[in-house]
Short mmCIF file of C-alpha atoms in Angstrom, two decimals:
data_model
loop_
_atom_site.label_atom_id
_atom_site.label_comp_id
_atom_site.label_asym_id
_atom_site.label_seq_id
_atom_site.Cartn_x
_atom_site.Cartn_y
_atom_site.Cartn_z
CA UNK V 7 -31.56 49.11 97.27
CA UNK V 8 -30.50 51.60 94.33
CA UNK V 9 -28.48 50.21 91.50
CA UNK V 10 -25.58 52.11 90.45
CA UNK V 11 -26.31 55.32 87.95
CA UNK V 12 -23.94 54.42 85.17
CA UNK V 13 -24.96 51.93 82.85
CA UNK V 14 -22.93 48.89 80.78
CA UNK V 15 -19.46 50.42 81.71
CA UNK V 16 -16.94 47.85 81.19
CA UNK V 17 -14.17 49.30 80.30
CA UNK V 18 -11.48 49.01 83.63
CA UNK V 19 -8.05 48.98 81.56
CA UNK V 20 -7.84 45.37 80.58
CA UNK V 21 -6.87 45.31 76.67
CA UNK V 22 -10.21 43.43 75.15
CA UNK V 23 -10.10 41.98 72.10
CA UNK V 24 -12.30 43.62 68.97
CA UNK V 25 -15.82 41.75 68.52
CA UNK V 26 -14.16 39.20 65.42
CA UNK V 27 -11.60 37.88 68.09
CA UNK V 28 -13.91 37.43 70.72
CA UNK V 29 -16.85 36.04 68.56
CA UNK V 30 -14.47 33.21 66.62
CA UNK V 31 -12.02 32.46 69.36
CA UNK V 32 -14.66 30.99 71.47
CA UNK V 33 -16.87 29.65 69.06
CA UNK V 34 -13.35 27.34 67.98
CA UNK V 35 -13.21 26.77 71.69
CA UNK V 36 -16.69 25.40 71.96
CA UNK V 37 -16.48 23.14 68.91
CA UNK V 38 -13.69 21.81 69.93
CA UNK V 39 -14.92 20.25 73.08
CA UNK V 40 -17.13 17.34 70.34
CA UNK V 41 -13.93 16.13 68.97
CA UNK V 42 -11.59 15.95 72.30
CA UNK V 43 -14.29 14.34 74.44
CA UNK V 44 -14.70 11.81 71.73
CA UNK V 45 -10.51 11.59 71.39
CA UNK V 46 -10.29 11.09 75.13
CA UNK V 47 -12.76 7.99 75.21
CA UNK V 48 -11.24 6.76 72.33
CA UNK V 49 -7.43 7.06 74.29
CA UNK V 50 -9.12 5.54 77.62
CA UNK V 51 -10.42 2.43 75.81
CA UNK V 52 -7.24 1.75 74.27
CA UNK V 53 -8.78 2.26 70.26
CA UNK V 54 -5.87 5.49 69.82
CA UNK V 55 -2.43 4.56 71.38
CA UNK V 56 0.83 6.85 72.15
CA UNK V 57 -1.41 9.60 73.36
CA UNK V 58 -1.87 9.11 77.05
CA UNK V 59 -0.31 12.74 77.80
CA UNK V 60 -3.86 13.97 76.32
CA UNK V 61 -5.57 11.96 79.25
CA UNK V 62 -3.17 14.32 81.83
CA UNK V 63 -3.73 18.31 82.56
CA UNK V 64 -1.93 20.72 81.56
CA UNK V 65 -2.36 19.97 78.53
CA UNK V 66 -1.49 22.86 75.44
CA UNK V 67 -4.08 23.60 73.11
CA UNK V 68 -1.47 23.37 70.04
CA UNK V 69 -1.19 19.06 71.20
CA UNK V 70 -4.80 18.88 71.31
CA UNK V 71 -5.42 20.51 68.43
CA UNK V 72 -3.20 18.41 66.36
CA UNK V 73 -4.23 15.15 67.87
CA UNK V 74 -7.28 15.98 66.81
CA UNK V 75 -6.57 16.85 63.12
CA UNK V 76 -4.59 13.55 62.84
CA UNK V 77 -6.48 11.45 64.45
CA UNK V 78 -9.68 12.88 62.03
CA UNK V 79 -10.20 8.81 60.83
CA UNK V 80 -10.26 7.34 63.10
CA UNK V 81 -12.85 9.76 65.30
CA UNK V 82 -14.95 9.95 62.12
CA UNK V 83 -14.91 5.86 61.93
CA UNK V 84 -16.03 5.04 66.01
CA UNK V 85 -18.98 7.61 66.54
CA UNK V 86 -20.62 5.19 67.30
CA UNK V 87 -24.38 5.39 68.57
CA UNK V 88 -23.89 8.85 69.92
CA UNK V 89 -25.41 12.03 68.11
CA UNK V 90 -22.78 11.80 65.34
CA UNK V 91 -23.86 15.09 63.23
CA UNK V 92 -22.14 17.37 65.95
CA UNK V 93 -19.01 15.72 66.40
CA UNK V 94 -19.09 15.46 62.34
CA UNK V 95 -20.27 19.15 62.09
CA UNK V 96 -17.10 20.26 64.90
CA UNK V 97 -14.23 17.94 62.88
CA UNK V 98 -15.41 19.59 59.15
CA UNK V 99 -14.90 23.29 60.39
CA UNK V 100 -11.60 21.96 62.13
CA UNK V 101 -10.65 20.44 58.62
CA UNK V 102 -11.82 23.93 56.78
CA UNK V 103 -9.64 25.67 59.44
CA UNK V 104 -6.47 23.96 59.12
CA UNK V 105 -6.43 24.32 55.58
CA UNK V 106 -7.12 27.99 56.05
CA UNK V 107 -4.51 28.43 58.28
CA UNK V 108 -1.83 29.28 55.55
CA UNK V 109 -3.66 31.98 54.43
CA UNK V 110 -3.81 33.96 57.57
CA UNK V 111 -7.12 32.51 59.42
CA UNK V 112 -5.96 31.47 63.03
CA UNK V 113 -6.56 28.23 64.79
CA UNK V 114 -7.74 28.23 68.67
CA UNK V 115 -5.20 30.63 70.47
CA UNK V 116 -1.81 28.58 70.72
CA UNK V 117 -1.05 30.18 73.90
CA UNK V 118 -3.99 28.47 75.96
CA UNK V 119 -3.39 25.64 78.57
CA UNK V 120 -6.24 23.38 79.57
CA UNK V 121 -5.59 23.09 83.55
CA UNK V 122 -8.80 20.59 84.09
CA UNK V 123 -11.24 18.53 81.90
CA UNK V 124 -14.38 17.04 83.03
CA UNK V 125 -15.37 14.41 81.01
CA UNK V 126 -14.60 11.34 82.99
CA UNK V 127 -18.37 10.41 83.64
CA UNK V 128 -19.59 12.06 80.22
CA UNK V 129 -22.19 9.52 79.13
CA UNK V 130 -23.64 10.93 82.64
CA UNK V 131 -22.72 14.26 83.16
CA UNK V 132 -22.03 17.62 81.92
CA UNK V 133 -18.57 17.88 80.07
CA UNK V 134 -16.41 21.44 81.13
CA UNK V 135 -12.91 22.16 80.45
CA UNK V 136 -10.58 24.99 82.06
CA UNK V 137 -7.97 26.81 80.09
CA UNK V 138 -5.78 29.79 80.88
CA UNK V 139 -4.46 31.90 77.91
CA UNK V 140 -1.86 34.34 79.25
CA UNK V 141 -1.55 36.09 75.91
CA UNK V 142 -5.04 37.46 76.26
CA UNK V 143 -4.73 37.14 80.16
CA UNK V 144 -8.40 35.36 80.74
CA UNK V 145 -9.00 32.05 82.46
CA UNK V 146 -12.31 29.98 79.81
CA UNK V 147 -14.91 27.83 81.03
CA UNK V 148 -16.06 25.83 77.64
CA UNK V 149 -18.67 23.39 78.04
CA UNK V 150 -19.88 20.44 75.41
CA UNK V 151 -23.13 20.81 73.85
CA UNK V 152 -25.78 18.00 73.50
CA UNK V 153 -24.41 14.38 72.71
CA UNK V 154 -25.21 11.46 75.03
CA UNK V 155 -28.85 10.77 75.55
CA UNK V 156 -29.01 11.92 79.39
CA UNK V 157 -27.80 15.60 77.21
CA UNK V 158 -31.16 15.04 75.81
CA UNK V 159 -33.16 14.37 78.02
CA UNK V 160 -31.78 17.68 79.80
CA UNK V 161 -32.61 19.27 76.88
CA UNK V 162 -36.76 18.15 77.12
CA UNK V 163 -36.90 18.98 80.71
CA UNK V 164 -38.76 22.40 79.44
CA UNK V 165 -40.63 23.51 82.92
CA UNK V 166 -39.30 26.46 84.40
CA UNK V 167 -37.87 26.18 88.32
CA UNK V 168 -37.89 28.71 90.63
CA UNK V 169 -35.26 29.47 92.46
CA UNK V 170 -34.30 32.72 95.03
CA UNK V 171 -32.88 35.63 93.06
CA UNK V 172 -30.00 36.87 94.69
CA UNK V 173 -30.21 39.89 93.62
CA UNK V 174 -33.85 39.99 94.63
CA UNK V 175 -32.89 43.11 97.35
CA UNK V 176 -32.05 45.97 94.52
CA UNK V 177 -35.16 48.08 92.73
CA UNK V 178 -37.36 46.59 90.52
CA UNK V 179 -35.88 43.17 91.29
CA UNK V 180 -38.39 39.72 91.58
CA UNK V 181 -37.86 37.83 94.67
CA UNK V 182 -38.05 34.48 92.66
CA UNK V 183 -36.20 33.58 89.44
CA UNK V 184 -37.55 30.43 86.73
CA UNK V 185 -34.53 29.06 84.70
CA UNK V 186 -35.08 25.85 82.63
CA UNK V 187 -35.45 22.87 85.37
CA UNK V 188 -33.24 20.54 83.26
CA UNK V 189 -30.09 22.97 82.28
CA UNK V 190 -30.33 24.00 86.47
CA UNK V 191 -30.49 20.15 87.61
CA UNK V 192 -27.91 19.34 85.40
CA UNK V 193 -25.17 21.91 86.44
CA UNK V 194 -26.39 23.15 90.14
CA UNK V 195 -27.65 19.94 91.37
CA UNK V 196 -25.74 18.58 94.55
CA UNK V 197 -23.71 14.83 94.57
CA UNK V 198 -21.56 14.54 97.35
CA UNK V 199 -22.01 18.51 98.53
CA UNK V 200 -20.83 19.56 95.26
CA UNK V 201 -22.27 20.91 92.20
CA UNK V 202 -20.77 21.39 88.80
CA UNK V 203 -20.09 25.31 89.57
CA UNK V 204 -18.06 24.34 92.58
CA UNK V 205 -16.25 21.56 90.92
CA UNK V 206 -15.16 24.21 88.25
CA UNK V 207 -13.93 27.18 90.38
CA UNK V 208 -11.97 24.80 92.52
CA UNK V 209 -10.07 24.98 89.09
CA UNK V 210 -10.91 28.58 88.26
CA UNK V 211 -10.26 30.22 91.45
CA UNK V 212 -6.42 29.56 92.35
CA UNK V 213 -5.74 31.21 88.53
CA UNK V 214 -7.82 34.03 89.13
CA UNK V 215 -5.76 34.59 92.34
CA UNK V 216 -2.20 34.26 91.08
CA UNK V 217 -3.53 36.10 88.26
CA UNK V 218 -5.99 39.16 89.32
CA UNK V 219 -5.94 40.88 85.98
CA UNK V 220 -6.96 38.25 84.23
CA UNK V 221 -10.74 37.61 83.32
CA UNK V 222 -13.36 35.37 83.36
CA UNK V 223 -14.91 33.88 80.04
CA UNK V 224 -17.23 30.64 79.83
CA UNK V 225 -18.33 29.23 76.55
CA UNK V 226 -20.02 26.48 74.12
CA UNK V 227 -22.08 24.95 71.69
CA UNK V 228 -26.44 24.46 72.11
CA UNK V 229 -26.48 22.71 75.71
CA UNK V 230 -23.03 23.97 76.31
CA UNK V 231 -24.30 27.61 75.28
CA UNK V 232 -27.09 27.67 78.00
CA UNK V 233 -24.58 26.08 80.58
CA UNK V 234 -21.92 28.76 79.99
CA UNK V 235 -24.81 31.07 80.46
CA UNK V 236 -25.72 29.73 83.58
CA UNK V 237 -22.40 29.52 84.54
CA UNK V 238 -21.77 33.35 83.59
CA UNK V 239 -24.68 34.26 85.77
CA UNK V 240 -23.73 32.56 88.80
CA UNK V 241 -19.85 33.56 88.69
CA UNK V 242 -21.66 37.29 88.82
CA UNK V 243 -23.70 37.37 91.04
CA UNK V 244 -20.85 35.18 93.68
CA UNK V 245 -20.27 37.02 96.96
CA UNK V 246 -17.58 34.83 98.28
CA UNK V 247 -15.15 34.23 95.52
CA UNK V 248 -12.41 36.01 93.97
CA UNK V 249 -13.79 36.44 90.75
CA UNK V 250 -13.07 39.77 88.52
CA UNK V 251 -15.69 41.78 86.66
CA UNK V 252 -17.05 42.01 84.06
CA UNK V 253 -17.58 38.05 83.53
CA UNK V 254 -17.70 37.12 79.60
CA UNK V 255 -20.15 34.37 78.19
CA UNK V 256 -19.77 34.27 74.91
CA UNK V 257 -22.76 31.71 73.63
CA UNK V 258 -22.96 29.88 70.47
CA UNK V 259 -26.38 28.04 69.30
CA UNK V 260 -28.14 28.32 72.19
CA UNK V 261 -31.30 27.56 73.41
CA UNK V 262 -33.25 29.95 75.75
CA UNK V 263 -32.39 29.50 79.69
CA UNK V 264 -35.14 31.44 81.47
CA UNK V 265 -38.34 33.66 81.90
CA UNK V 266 -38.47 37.30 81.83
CA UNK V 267 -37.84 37.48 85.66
CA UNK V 268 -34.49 35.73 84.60
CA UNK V 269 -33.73 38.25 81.45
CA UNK V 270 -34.11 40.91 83.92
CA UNK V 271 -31.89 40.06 86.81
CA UNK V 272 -29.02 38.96 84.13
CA UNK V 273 -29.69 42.60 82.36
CA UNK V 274 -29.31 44.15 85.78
CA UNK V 275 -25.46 42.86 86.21
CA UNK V 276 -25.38 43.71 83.16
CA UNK V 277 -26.06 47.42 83.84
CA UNK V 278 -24.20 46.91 87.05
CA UNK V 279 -21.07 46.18 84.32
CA UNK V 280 -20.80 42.81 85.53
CA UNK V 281 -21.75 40.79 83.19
CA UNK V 282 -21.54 40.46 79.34
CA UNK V 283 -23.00 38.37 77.06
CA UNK V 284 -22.44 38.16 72.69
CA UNK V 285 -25.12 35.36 71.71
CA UNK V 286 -23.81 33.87 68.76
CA UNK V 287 -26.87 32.91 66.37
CA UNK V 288 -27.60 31.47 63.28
CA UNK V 289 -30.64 32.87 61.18
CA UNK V 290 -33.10 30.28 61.54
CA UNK V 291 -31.21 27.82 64.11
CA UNK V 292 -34.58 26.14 65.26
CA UNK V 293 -32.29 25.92 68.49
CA UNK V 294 -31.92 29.13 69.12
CA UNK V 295 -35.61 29.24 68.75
CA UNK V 296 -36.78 27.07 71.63
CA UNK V 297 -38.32 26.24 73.95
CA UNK V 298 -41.28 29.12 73.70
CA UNK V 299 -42.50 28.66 76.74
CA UNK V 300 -42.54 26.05 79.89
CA UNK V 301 -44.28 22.95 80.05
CA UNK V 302 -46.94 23.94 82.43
CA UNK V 303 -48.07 26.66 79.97
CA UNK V 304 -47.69 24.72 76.72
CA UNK V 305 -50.37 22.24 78.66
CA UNK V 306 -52.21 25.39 80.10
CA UNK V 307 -52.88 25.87 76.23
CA UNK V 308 -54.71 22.60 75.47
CA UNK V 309 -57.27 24.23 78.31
CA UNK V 310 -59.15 27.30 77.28
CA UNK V 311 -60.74 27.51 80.09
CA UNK V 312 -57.63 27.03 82.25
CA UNK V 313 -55.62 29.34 80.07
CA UNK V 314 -58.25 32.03 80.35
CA UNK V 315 -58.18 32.00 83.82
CA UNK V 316 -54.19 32.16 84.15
CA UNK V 317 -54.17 34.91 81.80
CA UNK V 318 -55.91 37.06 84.18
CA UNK V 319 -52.53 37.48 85.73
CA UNK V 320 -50.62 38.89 83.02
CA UNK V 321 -47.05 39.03 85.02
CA UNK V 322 -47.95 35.09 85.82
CA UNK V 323 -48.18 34.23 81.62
CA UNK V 324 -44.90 36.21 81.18
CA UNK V 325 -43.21 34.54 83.90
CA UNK V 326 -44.03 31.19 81.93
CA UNK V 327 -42.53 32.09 78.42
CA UNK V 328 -38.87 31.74 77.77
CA UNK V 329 -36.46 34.64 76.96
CA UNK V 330 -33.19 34.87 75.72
CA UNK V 331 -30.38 37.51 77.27
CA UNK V 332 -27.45 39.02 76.23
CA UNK V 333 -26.33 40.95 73.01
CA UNK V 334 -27.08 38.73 69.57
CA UNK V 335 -25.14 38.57 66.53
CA UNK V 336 -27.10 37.15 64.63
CA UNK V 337 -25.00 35.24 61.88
CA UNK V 338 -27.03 35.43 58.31
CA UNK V 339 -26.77 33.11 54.74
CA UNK V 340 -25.05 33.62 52.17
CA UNK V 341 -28.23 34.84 50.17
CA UNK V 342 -28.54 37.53 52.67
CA UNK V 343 -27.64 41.04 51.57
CA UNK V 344 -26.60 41.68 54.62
CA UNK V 345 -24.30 39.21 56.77
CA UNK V 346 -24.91 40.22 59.87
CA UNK V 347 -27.36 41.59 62.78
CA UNK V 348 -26.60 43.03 66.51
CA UNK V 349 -29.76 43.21 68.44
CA UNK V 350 -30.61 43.70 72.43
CA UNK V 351 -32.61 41.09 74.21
CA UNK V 352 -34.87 43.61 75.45
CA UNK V 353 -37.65 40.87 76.59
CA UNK V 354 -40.33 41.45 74.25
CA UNK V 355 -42.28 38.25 72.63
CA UNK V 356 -41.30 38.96 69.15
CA UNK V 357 -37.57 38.83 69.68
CA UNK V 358 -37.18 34.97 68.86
CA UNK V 359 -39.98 34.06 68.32
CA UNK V 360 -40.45 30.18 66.67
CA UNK V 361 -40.65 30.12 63.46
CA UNK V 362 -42.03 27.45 61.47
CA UNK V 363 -39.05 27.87 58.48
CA UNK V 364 -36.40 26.96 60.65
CA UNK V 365 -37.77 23.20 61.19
CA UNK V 366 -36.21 22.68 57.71
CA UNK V 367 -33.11 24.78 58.36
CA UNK V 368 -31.61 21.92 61.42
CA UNK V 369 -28.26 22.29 59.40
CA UNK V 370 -28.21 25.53 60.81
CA UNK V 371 -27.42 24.87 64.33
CA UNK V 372 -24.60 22.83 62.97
CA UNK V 373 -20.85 23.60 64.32
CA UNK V 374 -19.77 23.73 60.41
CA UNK V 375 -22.09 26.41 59.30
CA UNK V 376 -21.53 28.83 62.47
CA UNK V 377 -17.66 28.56 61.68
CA UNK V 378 -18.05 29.26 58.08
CA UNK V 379 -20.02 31.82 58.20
CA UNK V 380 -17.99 33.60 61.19
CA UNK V 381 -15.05 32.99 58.94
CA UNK V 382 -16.68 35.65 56.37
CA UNK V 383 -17.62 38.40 59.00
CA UNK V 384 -14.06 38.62 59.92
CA UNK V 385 -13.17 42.27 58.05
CA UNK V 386 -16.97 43.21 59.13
CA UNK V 387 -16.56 42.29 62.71
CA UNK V 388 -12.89 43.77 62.79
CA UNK V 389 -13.46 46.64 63.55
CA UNK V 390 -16.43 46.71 66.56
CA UNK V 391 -15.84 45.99 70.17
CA UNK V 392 -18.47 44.56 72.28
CA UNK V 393 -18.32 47.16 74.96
CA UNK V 394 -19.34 50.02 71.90
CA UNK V 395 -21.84 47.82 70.89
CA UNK V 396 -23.57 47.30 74.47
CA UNK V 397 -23.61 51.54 74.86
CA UNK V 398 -24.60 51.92 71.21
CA UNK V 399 -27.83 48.72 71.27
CA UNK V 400 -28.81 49.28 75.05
CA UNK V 401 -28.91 52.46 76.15
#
């Protein structure tokens, strides 16, 4: 089957924000979800008291927001044993921001509602919350990044599965996909004849059907970034539901999610205008980085032999290294002449590629530093919209 002639047209009347508003209004969306999981426990176990509503959708993001700047102490002081530097990382750029807020830099959208929050089984499961902001008419999908140690071990689970690509009928199209086994067990695999995608539009779906000019946006931070992408492509590529196009996934800090067969069926609803993607990335996140390639060819490796062999297959080698999607802007230091840099992920091996400087740079992938320096693009990024920049880098 032929794909349609026109090429990254999103545009379809809906009033999108400029790049700065879309960039820094989900990255504060996907830090946030560190500090409210914690603030949630902490409610449920009785440690905070008086704030039961928070435990009860619909919730408004201006309460949550303020419980969590007041309660900063006390979420600080019970960590506990859980990967602390994130949740520390997500509470100092909520600090920076409130104090910031005087002088004209704006907190998460006031408008939002959360409608649903998954986080009741969080030591064991993904963590997702649902808003609706009627202000910029779009329902978000944020997701937590890695904190509990079965986040971790999703993390290491570096072979690549392959699964049917449904969009395996249209030109130039692979009838196989691999994505990253771990990120696809832990948000497509079945409990109960559910998965984590149909948990979420059971809460996404009746919005997007009172609402049909609203849109679709997922987010969040390292895990949550490759989840949202997941999530992104499987919301496009849905026959069945209601959903509106183009879907938005706006990733921050994340790691890659699949091969090259992957990159190009995601860059084909892209085309299609059906997808969009800004990958949010600091230079030298050793994150962003990883993994370079599965498991099987990593070992592969060890064996010349066995790795000369393989290569004979050139397609079956590419099929085995990771590559990232979407639009990058890449987020730079302040020693940097430059702040900034939009690239394409056009697939080829030197986009991304590890590199051995950023395995003393891990206060890169922090929550802190991607606010801070967002906070600086803000008259740079202005100014740019993302459809432009998807004409301008891809075609």
């Amino acid at each position: 089957m032929a794909a349609p002639s026109e090429k990254f047209s999103f545009d379809d009347g809906y009033e999108w924000p400029n790049l700065f508003q879309e960039a820094d209004e989900m990255l504060q969306v996907a830090l946030m979800m560190y500090p409210f999981t914690k603030l949630r426990d902490l409610i449920r176990n009785g440690t905070l008291k008086n704030l039961d509503g928070l435990l009860n959708t619909p919730i408004s993001a201006r309460n949550a927001v303020r419980a969590i700047e007041e309660n900063t102490d006390a979420l600080m002081e019970k960590l506990g044993n859980e990967d602390t530097s994130m949740c520390q990382a997500a509470l100092k750029s909520f600090q920076e921001r409130y104090e910031m807020t005087e002088e004209g830099c704006e907190m998460v959208s006031f408008s939002s509602i959360l409608l649903a929050y998954g986080d009741g089984k969080n030591e064991e499961e993904l963590v997702y919350g649902v808003a609706v902001d009627k202000a910029r008419k779009r329902v978000t999908v944020g997701f937590r990044g890695s904190v509990t140690q079965k986040d971790f071990l999703t993390d290491a689970c570096i072979s690549l599965k392959a699964i049917e690509n449904p969009l395996k009928e249209y030109d130039g199209q692979s009838d196989e996909i691999k994505i990253h086994s771990g990120f696809h067990t832990y948000f497509l695999k079945e409990k109960n004849g559910l998965n984590k995608f149909d948990e979420i539009m059971k809460a996404v779906v009746p919005v997007l059907v009172e609402y049909p000019d609203y849109k679709l946006y997922t987010t969040g931070h390292s895990l949550g970034g490759a989840l949202s992408t997941l999530f992104a492509f499987e919301a496009a590529t849905s026959s069945t539901l209601p959903i509106p196009t183009p879907v938005t996934c706006v990733s921050v800090a994340s790691p890659k999610v699949g091969s090259e067969s992957f990159r190009k069926a995601f860059q084909f609803l892209e085309e299609q205008g059906k997808l969009r993607h800004l990958r949010i990335a600091n230079d030298l996140d050793p994150v962003t980085l990883s993994p370079p390639a599965s498991s099987k060819l990593m070992l592969l490796s060890l064996s010349p032999i066995a790795l000369a062999v393989t290569s004979a297959v050139s397609s079956h080698i590419e099929d085995e290294m990771y590559k990232h999607v979407g639009l990058k802007l890449k987020l730079l230091g302040a020693d940097d002449k430059a702040k900034y840099k939009l690239s394409y992920s056009a697939g080829t091996w030197r986009q991304d590629f590890f590199n051995p400087k950023s395995a003393t740079t891990v206060s890169h992938h922090f929550g802190f530093e991607y606010s801070h320096r967002m906070i600086g693009l803000r008259d740079a990024l202005d100014s740019m919209y993302l459809n432009e920049l998807y004409k301008e880098k891809c075609l």
